[in-house]
Amino acid sequence: MDVPESPPPNSSTAAAATAAADLVEDPLSNPYSSLNSHCHELSTLQDLACRGSWRTVLDKVARARSLSLLNKPHEHLIYLTFNLLALIKLRRFSDAQLELENLDDDLDSRQYLFESYPQQYPNHHPGSMVPFALRWLQAHLPLTLGNRQLSLDRLYSLLHFIRNKKLKPVSRAIDERDNKGASDDNVSQGIWKKREGLVINTIISYHLSQKEFKVCLDLLRAEIGEKEDPILLSKLGCVQMQYGDLEGAKMSFDAVEKMVAGHETSDVSLKNLVSRNKAMIYLVGKDYVSAVREYEECIERDGSDVVAINNKALCLMYLRDLSDSIKVLESALERIPTMALNETLVVNLCSMYELAYVNHADIKKTLSNWIARVAPDDFDTSCTRI
Amino acid sequence: MSGSGTQQAAHSLAFRVMRLCRPTLHVDTSPLKFDPCDLLFGEDLFDDPVASSHLPRLLDSINVGQSNNNSTDPSDFSYRTRFLLQHPSDSLGLPGLLVLPQSFGAIYLGETFCSYISINNSSNFEVRDVTIKAEIQTERQRILLLDTSKSPVESIRAGGRYDFIVEHDVKELGAHTLVCTALYNDGDSERKYLPQFFKFMVSNPLSVRTKETTFLEACIENHTKSNLYMDQVEFEPAQHWSATMLKAEDHSVEHNLLTREVSKPPVLIRSGGGIHNYLYQLRSSSQVTAQVKVEGSNVLGKLQITWRTNLGEPGRLQTQHILGNPITRKVIELQAVEVPSVIILEKPFLVHLNLINQTERVLGPFEVWLSQSDSLDEKAIMVNGLQTTTLGEVQALGSLKFQLNLIAIKNGIQKISGFTVFDTVEKKTYDSLLELEIYVDSE
């Protein structure tokens, strides 16, 4: 599975012709009319990823490489990114490391710039062809191999890169010929802002999994200070709950409720957010009946609110109703399998089975067989504890 | 998680037990969810005016079906929610899903033990007249948690269950046994007795060490496996005392504009040995203690500690009475009266000392020497001459001046801390009396 690090030698005339068709020679043509015009069979890759068919993604990438179906450097990079992501999703971390070694460590190297290939990309806007996800994956991979500190270092470097090289405090000079200059800038800055958020959130999740709560609080508060986001503020409340600050969590959830009330929209997901927060407060106060009531309201508004369904089942258990808690989870899996099937829900269901049945191996096997037929490739089957 | 127990194979019934402490919020360490434009296109593509005018439309067509989360089309065999970011905060990995306790875990003094107990009939026959009892047995006592003997469960059908939840505030350390027993008529109308035992240990969550003069410093050390959120730590002073908690100026107090409240940073004690100190200033409300010269002890008060862990799981403890010595008075005191201002390496020097008897009785005769530390370092200061100096008696509340001839064999700043005074009559050794710091010149 060799990934050429330099552009392939002079392509044949046919390939050049196809390549030419994709170029921005005619300003009226739209080179981005479809994913496939941008990169070989990209829409298939995207579709496979959405279905969780990661093994098929690996096959497709291997095939494209062995049959030399990819002509352009940027296509190789996109395929490499999908390959890397597939390996990590399938928890094949050492293989992912090997895949990464096909790359030059420095993603800022000139070989990943469009302008380095004037024959392949005449008139192309200069810039990096590296998909941002590749940078993120490169930073995250050491954690999966046991080197958390290296991942943290890389993430902070990535954050630094975004803040110093990409996010601009002053807008760039507007292209006089293109009166859309200002809004283009906004689009690009908006994208980088989102990426900044992704990196910060990843750092927070690292600290959260190690229960380093104070760091999480500081980082979250800084994020929240920048924008009014009820979902983010709710997550802050959850963090506070995790270490036991119930009063702090209540204050955060109350603020969320005020924020949402001011929105004047009938956005179901926000209404459910407020209800689920209320339910958590009832739950920690051991008022499981009220918590169940809140979750039922959520489910009535949105039958695919899996968080409400899962948490309602747990509340039923704390109300000594093991049978109904099992029913709630089983019916969700039956009714909305692709939304309800997640490792956490299965862990809970299996715990309930182990409590309810002396011979729980049989029923867990039935569940496990069903999962094998239905689940995506990246589903972690160890959650059934068989 | 099941419990183990001693049971005969012939029983129709079996107990299944699950500890029901609070659930946990699931944390996903790597949700691996992405925005499509981070995967499908080069990172700088949106700087290109042509691209940034066309791509949003293309991206919208990809995202269609995902933004509408009210659609529950069962034929939508897509796991896009495991791959696409729906909201930026998805990458935090905190979906809000609760998880049942996955293991028994550790139980600490001051917590509440809560358990789901299910008695299953795994036979093919109905069992009748079931009397169920659950109790906790410790070394000292048995505590009854549940007893259905007054109204036995009429029947449990084949394959059926009877469930109950028990709670118990843990107030003792050491081995505990949850004893579940069932007395029932099985399928053959034979009266059977099923006991099952579930053992667990209760450990000490905290240790509290106090140091006190007119200030009380309490150091709380966390011996548990979780971080402890200190909900309340209060000192309840005894009669005649009042206490104020002293805190450093908190410059990090934040005014959270959104919540419009002042939110204080939480006090979290790290698991497995983390410590946090609390400082109280104690004031006596009566004149009595000022005159007490006796080394008697007074009760200063008690520390009430409430902590919380995951999802607010509470625990509480009260310390035993904290005692104070209002006047710390030493029996003898050693003072340095005169130390030469210039001390040269390997040249003997004289140190003038004063031994003070603080008691109201005659003490001595004494022996004085300079003991060396146990460290592997070479001795820096030694007595020049007879290693032990003999001193006579010292009168009650009196003092005795004497000299020690010393020599330094290392230069630089040196500490002399090994002064040891031995009362030859009472056979008592006093050390840690005096620490001298000197500077030794090379020449």
PDB file of C-alpha atoms in Angstrom, chain A residues 30 32-35 38 42 46 49-51 54 78 81-82 85 88-89 124-125 127-133 135-137 140 166 178 180 184 187-188 191-192 194-195 198 201 204-205 208-209 211 213-214 217 221 224 228-229 231-232 235 238-239 241-247 251 255 280 283-284 286 302 304 307 310-311 314 317-318 320-323 335-336 338 341-344 347-348 351-352 354-358 360 374-376 378-379 385, chain B residues 1-2 14 16-18 20-23 25-58 62 69-74 76-85 87-102 112 116 118 120 122 161-165 167 227-229 231 254 256 258-263 266-268 308-312:
ATOM      1  CA  ASN A  30     -18.580  24.566 -11.129  1.00  0.00           C
ATOM      2  CA  TYR A  32     -17.554  21.455  -6.970  1.00  0.00           C
ATOM      3  CA  SER A  33     -20.820  20.295  -8.390  1.00  0.00           C
ATOM      4  CA  SER A  34     -20.323  16.915  -6.845  1.00  0.00           C
ATOM      5  CA  LEU A  35     -17.961  15.119  -4.557  1.00  0.00           C
ATOM      6  CA  HIS A  38     -13.506  16.753  -6.691  1.00  0.00           C
ATOM      7  CA  LEU A  42     -15.502  10.351  -2.993  1.00  0.00           C
ATOM      8  CA  GLN A  46     -18.523   9.324   2.329  1.00  0.00           C
ATOM      9  CA  ALA A  49     -18.393   6.137   6.342  1.00  0.00           C
ATOM     10  CA  CYS A  50     -21.945   7.215   7.172  1.00  0.00           C
ATOM     11  CA  ARG A  51     -23.019   3.594   7.219  1.00  0.00           C
ATOM     12  CA  TRP A  54     -15.209   0.912   7.709  1.00  0.00           C
ATOM     13  CA  ILE A  78      -8.058  12.276   1.057  1.00  0.00           C
ATOM     14  CA  THR A  81      -7.211  10.284   5.610  1.00  0.00           C
ATOM     15  CA  PHE A  82     -10.181   7.966   5.168  1.00  0.00           C
ATOM     16  CA  LEU A  85      -9.793   7.108  10.124  1.00  0.00           C
ATOM     17  CA  ILE A  88      -8.648   4.059  14.104  1.00  0.00           C
ATOM     18  CA  LYS A  89     -12.408   3.450  14.117  1.00  0.00           C
ATOM     19  CA  HIS A 124      -5.705  26.625  -8.566  1.00  0.00           C
ATOM     20  CA  HIS A 125      -5.936  28.850  -5.525  1.00  0.00           C
ATOM     21  CA  GLY A 127      -2.941  26.619  -0.153  1.00  0.00           C
ATOM     22  CA  SER A 128      -2.655  23.376   1.694  1.00  0.00           C
ATOM     23  CA  MET A 129      -4.388  20.271   0.385  1.00  0.00           C
ATOM     24  CA  VAL A 130      -4.209  18.546   3.730  1.00  0.00           C
ATOM     25  CA  PRO A 131      -7.678  17.695   5.055  1.00  0.00           C
ATOM     26  CA  PHE A 132      -7.848  19.165   8.537  1.00  0.00           C
ATOM     27  CA  ALA A 133      -9.021  15.856   9.962  1.00  0.00           C
ATOM     28  CA  ARG A 135      -3.922  16.873  11.376  1.00  0.00           C
ATOM     29  CA  TRP A 136      -6.333  15.926  14.119  1.00  0.00           C
ATOM     30  CA  LEU A 137      -5.830  12.195  13.570  1.00  0.00           C
ATOM     31  CA  HIS A 140      -4.801  11.831  18.472  1.00  0.00           C
ATOM     32  CA  LYS A 166      -5.111  30.830  10.506  1.00  0.00           C
ATOM     33  CA  ASP A 178     -14.287  39.984  -6.192  1.00  0.00           C
ATOM     34  CA  LYS A 180     -17.528  38.693  -2.249  1.00  0.00           C
ATOM     35  CA  ASP A 184     -15.338  34.644   1.801  1.00  0.00           C
ATOM     36  CA  VAL A 187     -16.593  31.665   5.664  1.00  0.00           C
ATOM     37  CA  SER A 188     -12.966  30.688   5.980  1.00  0.00           C
ATOM     38  CA  ILE A 191     -14.398  27.184   9.464  1.00  0.00           C
ATOM     39  CA  TRP A 192     -11.172  27.755  11.355  1.00  0.00           C
ATOM     40  CA  LYS A 194     -14.964  25.598  14.329  1.00  0.00           C
ATOM     41  CA  ARG A 195     -11.700  23.741  14.045  1.00  0.00           C
ATOM     42  CA  LEU A 198     -12.812  20.918  17.896  1.00  0.00           C
ATOM     43  CA  ASN A 201     -12.974  20.127  23.008  1.00  0.00           C
ATOM     44  CA  ILE A 204     -11.055  18.882  27.399  1.00  0.00           C
ATOM     45  CA  SER A 205     -12.198  15.312  26.709  1.00  0.00           C
ATOM     46  CA  LEU A 208     -12.200  14.644  31.497  1.00  0.00           C
ATOM     47  CA  SER A 209     -11.354  11.004  30.983  1.00  0.00           C
ATOM     48  CA  LYS A 211     -10.888  13.189  35.933  1.00  0.00           C
ATOM     49  CA  PHE A 213     -11.829  18.407  36.565  1.00  0.00           C
ATOM     50  CA  LYS A 214     -10.312  21.761  37.381  1.00  0.00           C
ATOM     51  CA  LEU A 217     -13.757  23.737  34.151  1.00  0.00           C
ATOM     52  CA  ARG A 221     -15.627  28.376  31.020  1.00  0.00           C
ATOM     53  CA  ILE A 224     -18.594  29.458  27.126  1.00  0.00           C
ATOM     54  CA  GLU A 228     -23.935  31.821  24.416  1.00  0.00           C
ATOM     55  CA  ASP A 229     -24.432  28.152  23.768  1.00  0.00           C
ATOM     56  CA  ILE A 231     -25.676  22.890  24.781  1.00  0.00           C
ATOM     57  CA  LEU A 232     -22.141  23.727  25.858  1.00  0.00           C
ATOM     58  CA  LYS A 235     -22.183  20.017  29.352  1.00  0.00           C
ATOM     59  CA  CYS A 238     -22.738  17.670  33.575  1.00  0.00           C
ATOM     60  CA  VAL A 239     -19.059  18.045  34.446  1.00  0.00           C
ATOM     61  CA  MET A 241     -22.345  16.858  38.457  1.00  0.00           C
ATOM     62  CA  GLN A 242     -19.616  14.376  37.768  1.00  0.00           C
ATOM     63  CA  TYR A 243     -17.466  15.555  40.617  1.00  0.00           C
ATOM     64  CA  GLY A 244     -20.360  16.275  42.922  1.00  0.00           C
ATOM     65  CA  ASP A 245     -20.956  20.044  42.796  1.00  0.00           C
ATOM     66  CA  LEU A 246     -24.741  19.808  42.679  1.00  0.00           C
ATOM     67  CA  GLU A 247     -25.367  23.468  43.460  1.00  0.00           C
ATOM     68  CA  MET A 251     -26.920  27.096  38.534  1.00  0.00           C
ATOM     69  CA  ALA A 255     -28.899  29.524  33.145  1.00  0.00           C
ATOM     70  CA  MET A 280     -30.720  14.989  36.065  1.00  0.00           C
ATOM     71  CA  LEU A 283     -32.216  12.079  39.682  1.00  0.00           C
ATOM     72  CA  VAL A 284     -29.411  13.269  41.923  1.00  0.00           C
ATOM     73  CA  LYS A 286     -33.325  10.695  44.223  1.00  0.00           C
ATOM     74  CA  ASP A 302     -38.784  13.260  19.939  1.00  0.00           C
ATOM     75  CA  SER A 304     -35.406   9.180  18.851  1.00  0.00           C
ATOM     76  CA  VAL A 307     -30.302   9.840  25.862  1.00  0.00           C
ATOM     77  CA  ASN A 310     -31.484   5.272  28.135  1.00  0.00           C
ATOM     78  CA  ASN A 311     -31.672   7.434  31.222  1.00  0.00           C
ATOM     79  CA  LEU A 314     -31.993   3.582  34.501  1.00  0.00           C
ATOM     80  CA  MET A 317     -34.278   0.440  37.792  1.00  0.00           C
ATOM     81  CA  TYR A 318     -33.727   2.750  40.722  1.00  0.00           C
ATOM     82  CA  ARG A 320     -37.179  -1.211  41.569  1.00  0.00           C
ATOM     83  CA  ASP A 321     -38.788  -1.826  38.185  1.00  0.00           C
ATOM     84  CA  LEU A 322     -36.176  -3.970  36.492  1.00  0.00           C
ATOM     85  CA  SER A 323     -38.655  -5.539  34.062  1.00  0.00           C
ATOM     86  CA  ARG A 335     -37.919   0.472  16.968  1.00  0.00           C
ATOM     87  CA  ILE A 336     -34.945   2.685  16.070  1.00  0.00           C
ATOM     88  CA  THR A 338     -29.521   2.670  14.069  1.00  0.00           C
ATOM     89  CA  LEU A 341     -27.560   0.985  19.118  1.00  0.00           C
ATOM     90  CA  ASN A 342     -24.626   2.331  21.065  1.00  0.00           C
ATOM     91  CA  GLU A 343     -22.160   0.696  23.401  1.00  0.00           C
ATOM     92  CA  THR A 344     -23.407   2.458  26.534  1.00  0.00           C
ATOM     93  CA  VAL A 347     -23.682  -2.140  28.620  1.00  0.00           C
ATOM     94  CA  ASN A 348     -26.718  -1.043  30.621  1.00  0.00           C
ATOM     95  CA  SER A 351     -26.112  -5.322  33.383  1.00  0.00           C
ATOM     96  CA  MET A 352     -29.868  -5.537  33.687  1.00  0.00           C
ATOM     97  CA  GLU A 354     -27.215 -10.198  34.538  1.00  0.00           C
ATOM     98  CA  LEU A 355     -29.374  -9.055  37.424  1.00  0.00           C
ATOM     99  CA  ALA A 356     -32.681 -10.318  36.087  1.00  0.00           C
ATOM    100  CA  TYR A 357     -31.704 -13.762  34.871  1.00  0.00           C
ATOM    101  CA  VAL A 358     -29.742 -16.466  36.610  1.00  0.00           C
ATOM    102  CA  HIS A 360     -28.257 -14.641  31.514  1.00  0.00           C
ATOM    103  CA  VAL A 374     -27.051  -4.969  12.523  1.00  0.00           C
ATOM    104  CA  ALA A 375     -24.114  -3.095  14.013  1.00  0.00           C
ATOM    105  CA  PRO A 376     -21.591  -0.967  12.136  1.00  0.00           C
ATOM    106  CA  ASP A 378     -16.706   0.039  14.494  1.00  0.00           C
ATOM    107  CA  PHE A 379     -19.097  -1.211  17.158  1.00  0.00           C
ATOM    108  CA  ARG A 385     -19.229  -8.912  28.260  1.00  0.00           C
TER     109      ARG A 385
ATOM    110  CA  MET B   1     -22.588  -8.371  38.663  1.00  0.00           C
ATOM    111  CA  SER B   2     -23.796 -11.208  40.772  1.00  0.00           C
ATOM    112  CA  ALA B  14     -31.384 -17.677  43.847  1.00  0.00           C
ATOM    113  CA  ARG B  16     -28.897 -11.752  42.472  1.00  0.00           C
ATOM    114  CA  VAL B  17     -27.403  -8.604  43.930  1.00  0.00           C
ATOM    115  CA  MET B  18     -26.224  -5.379  42.343  1.00  0.00           C
ATOM    116  CA  LEU B  20     -26.882   0.589  43.348  1.00  0.00           C
ATOM    117  CA  CYS B  21     -24.707   3.561  44.034  1.00  0.00           C
ATOM    118  CA  ARG B  22     -25.327   6.503  41.744  1.00  0.00           C
ATOM    119  CA  PRO B  23     -24.933   5.935  38.011  1.00  0.00           C
ATOM    120  CA  LEU B  25     -22.126   9.886  33.223  1.00  0.00           C
ATOM    121  CA  HIS B  26     -20.516   8.165  30.280  1.00  0.00           C
ATOM    122  CA  VAL B  27     -17.334   9.819  29.010  1.00  0.00           C
ATOM    123  CA  ASP B  28     -16.296   8.889  25.475  1.00  0.00           C
ATOM    124  CA  THR B  29     -12.570   9.347  25.133  1.00  0.00           C
ATOM    125  CA  SER B  30     -12.610   9.617  21.377  1.00  0.00           C
ATOM    126  CA  PRO B  31     -15.965  10.099  19.725  1.00  0.00           C
ATOM    127  CA  LEU B  32     -14.191  10.367  16.330  1.00  0.00           C
ATOM    128  CA  LYS B  33     -16.840  12.602  14.806  1.00  0.00           C
ATOM    129  CA  PHE B  34     -16.036  15.069  12.082  1.00  0.00           C
ATOM    130  CA  ASP B  35     -17.352  17.927  10.077  1.00  0.00           C
ATOM    131  CA  PRO B  36     -17.389  16.750   6.435  1.00  0.00           C
ATOM    132  CA  CYS B  37     -15.413  19.734   5.203  1.00  0.00           C
ATOM    133  CA  ASP B  38     -12.531  18.617   7.422  1.00  0.00           C
ATOM    134  CA  LEU B  39     -12.346  15.279   5.625  1.00  0.00           C
ATOM    135  CA  LEU B  40     -13.400  15.829   2.073  1.00  0.00           C
ATOM    136  CA  PHE B  41     -11.486  18.958   1.198  1.00  0.00           C
ATOM    137  CA  GLY B  42      -8.107  20.544   1.766  1.00  0.00           C
ATOM    138  CA  GLU B  43      -8.060  22.740   4.839  1.00  0.00           C
ATOM    139  CA  ASP B  44      -7.431  25.945   2.918  1.00  0.00           C
ATOM    140  CA  LEU B  45     -10.045  25.371   0.248  1.00  0.00           C
ATOM    141  CA  PHE B  46     -12.417  27.924   1.708  1.00  0.00           C
ATOM    142  CA  ASP B  47      -9.844  30.623   1.078  1.00  0.00           C
ATOM    143  CA  ASP B  48     -10.561  30.081  -2.584  1.00  0.00           C
ATOM    144  CA  PRO B  49     -13.424  32.403  -3.559  1.00  0.00           C
ATOM    145  CA  VAL B  50     -14.739  29.969  -6.158  1.00  0.00           C
ATOM    146  CA  ALA B  51     -14.767  27.115  -3.701  1.00  0.00           C
ATOM    147  CA  SER B  52     -16.301  28.990  -0.829  1.00  0.00           C
ATOM    148  CA  SER B  53     -19.212  30.071  -2.969  1.00  0.00           C
ATOM    149  CA  HIS B  54     -19.999  26.551  -4.198  1.00  0.00           C
ATOM    150  CA  LEU B  55     -18.958  24.280  -1.384  1.00  0.00           C
ATOM    151  CA  PRO B  56     -21.607  25.258   1.157  1.00  0.00           C
ATOM    152  CA  ARG B  57     -24.300  24.074  -1.251  1.00  0.00           C
ATOM    153  CA  LEU B  58     -22.471  20.822  -1.799  1.00  0.00           C
ATOM    154  CA  ILE B  62     -24.391  15.892   2.181  1.00  0.00           C
ATOM    155  CA  ASN B  69     -33.292  14.793  13.974  1.00  0.00           C
ATOM    156  CA  ASN B  70     -37.007  14.299  14.197  1.00  0.00           C
ATOM    157  CA  SER B  71     -36.826  11.798  11.394  1.00  0.00           C
ATOM    158  CA  THR B  72     -36.976   8.314  12.762  1.00  0.00           C
ATOM    159  CA  ASP B  73     -37.071   6.440   9.532  1.00  0.00           C
ATOM    160  CA  PRO B  74     -36.396   2.843  10.509  1.00  0.00           C
ATOM    161  CA  ASP B  76     -32.518   4.659   7.341  1.00  0.00           C
ATOM    162  CA  PHE B  77     -29.780   2.164   7.896  1.00  0.00           C
ATOM    163  CA  SER B  78     -27.231   4.803   8.566  1.00  0.00           C
ATOM    164  CA  TYR B  79     -24.959   5.307  11.500  1.00  0.00           C
ATOM    165  CA  ARG B  80     -24.092   8.829  10.515  1.00  0.00           C
ATOM    166  CA  THR B  81     -24.462  10.005  14.109  1.00  0.00           C
ATOM    167  CA  ARG B  82     -21.361   7.960  14.920  1.00  0.00           C
ATOM    168  CA  PHE B  83     -19.401   9.777  12.238  1.00  0.00           C
ATOM    169  CA  LEU B  84     -20.723  13.272  11.632  1.00  0.00           C
ATOM    170  CA  LEU B  85     -20.549  16.102  14.148  1.00  0.00           C
ATOM    171  CA  HIS B  87     -23.024  20.001  17.281  1.00  0.00           C
ATOM    172  CA  PRO B  88     -19.472  21.213  17.932  1.00  0.00           C
ATOM    173  CA  SER B  89     -19.675  20.118  21.557  1.00  0.00           C
ATOM    174  CA  ASP B  90     -20.127  16.488  20.410  1.00  0.00           C
ATOM    175  CA  SER B  91     -16.348  16.283  20.360  1.00  0.00           C
ATOM    176  CA  LEU B  92     -16.345  16.627  24.152  1.00  0.00           C
ATOM    177  CA  GLY B  93     -17.513  13.049  24.373  1.00  0.00           C
ATOM    178  CA  LEU B  94     -20.122  13.813  27.012  1.00  0.00           C
ATOM    179  CA  PRO B  95     -23.421  12.738  25.484  1.00  0.00           C
ATOM    180  CA  GLY B  96     -25.311  12.758  28.795  1.00  0.00           C
ATOM    181  CA  LEU B  97     -25.865   9.008  28.822  1.00  0.00           C
ATOM    182  CA  LEU B  98     -25.939   7.414  32.261  1.00  0.00           C
ATOM    183  CA  VAL B  99     -24.267   4.090  32.959  1.00  0.00           C
ATOM    184  CA  LEU B 100     -25.198   1.627  35.699  1.00  0.00           C
ATOM    185  CA  PRO B 101     -22.481   0.823  38.260  1.00  0.00           C
ATOM    186  CA  GLN B 102     -20.287  -1.769  36.562  1.00  0.00           C
ATOM    187  CA  THR B 112     -24.656   4.840  52.140  1.00  0.00           C
ATOM    188  CA  TYR B 116     -30.805  -3.931  44.277  1.00  0.00           C
ATOM    189  CA  SER B 118     -33.565  -9.786  43.089  1.00  0.00           C
ATOM    190  CA  ASN B 120     -35.218 -15.368  40.966  1.00  0.00           C
ATOM    191  CA  SER B 122     -35.198 -20.396  37.931  1.00  0.00           C
ATOM    192  CA  ARG B 161     -38.717 -12.623  40.278  1.00  0.00           C
ATOM    193  CA  TYR B 162     -39.270 -10.603  43.392  1.00  0.00           C
ATOM    194  CA  ASP B 163     -37.174  -7.459  43.674  1.00  0.00           C
ATOM    195  CA  PHE B 164     -36.304  -5.116  46.473  1.00  0.00           C
ATOM    196  CA  ILE B 165     -33.847  -2.301  47.174  1.00  0.00           C
ATOM    197  CA  GLU B 167     -30.136   0.956  51.959  1.00  0.00           C
ATOM    198  CA  ASN B 227     -11.746  12.582  43.759  1.00  0.00           C
ATOM    199  CA  LEU B 228     -13.760  13.991  46.624  1.00  0.00           C
ATOM    200  CA  TYR B 229     -15.675  17.234  46.231  1.00  0.00           C
ATOM    201  CA  ASP B 231     -19.241  20.029  50.074  1.00  0.00           C
ATOM    202  CA  GLU B 254     -15.021  34.617  38.784  1.00  0.00           C
ATOM    203  CA  ASN B 256     -19.862  34.350  35.556  1.00  0.00           C
ATOM    204  CA  LEU B 258     -24.183  34.147  32.256  1.00  0.00           C
ATOM    205  CA  THR B 259     -25.190  32.848  35.617  1.00  0.00           C
ATOM    206  CA  ARG B 260     -24.817  36.230  37.297  1.00  0.00           C
ATOM    207  CA  GLU B 261     -23.543  34.522  40.349  1.00  0.00           C
ATOM    208  CA  VAL B 262     -20.170  34.455  41.914  1.00  0.00           C
ATOM    209  CA  SER B 263     -18.966  30.948  41.361  1.00  0.00           C
ATOM    210  CA  PRO B 266     -14.525  23.920  43.849  1.00  0.00           C
ATOM    211  CA  VAL B 267     -12.459  22.205  46.510  1.00  0.00           C
ATOM    212  CA  LEU B 268     -11.584  18.834  45.030  1.00  0.00           C
ATOM    213  CA  ARG B 308     -19.619  14.242  47.391  1.00  0.00           C
ATOM    214  CA  THR B 309     -18.375  12.068  44.573  1.00  0.00           C
ATOM    215  CA  ASN B 310     -19.845  10.996  41.260  1.00  0.00           C
ATOM    216  CA  LEU B 311     -23.227  12.595  40.588  1.00  0.00           C
ATOM    217  CA  GLY B 312     -23.363  13.939  44.113  1.00  0.00           C
TER     218      GLY B 312
END
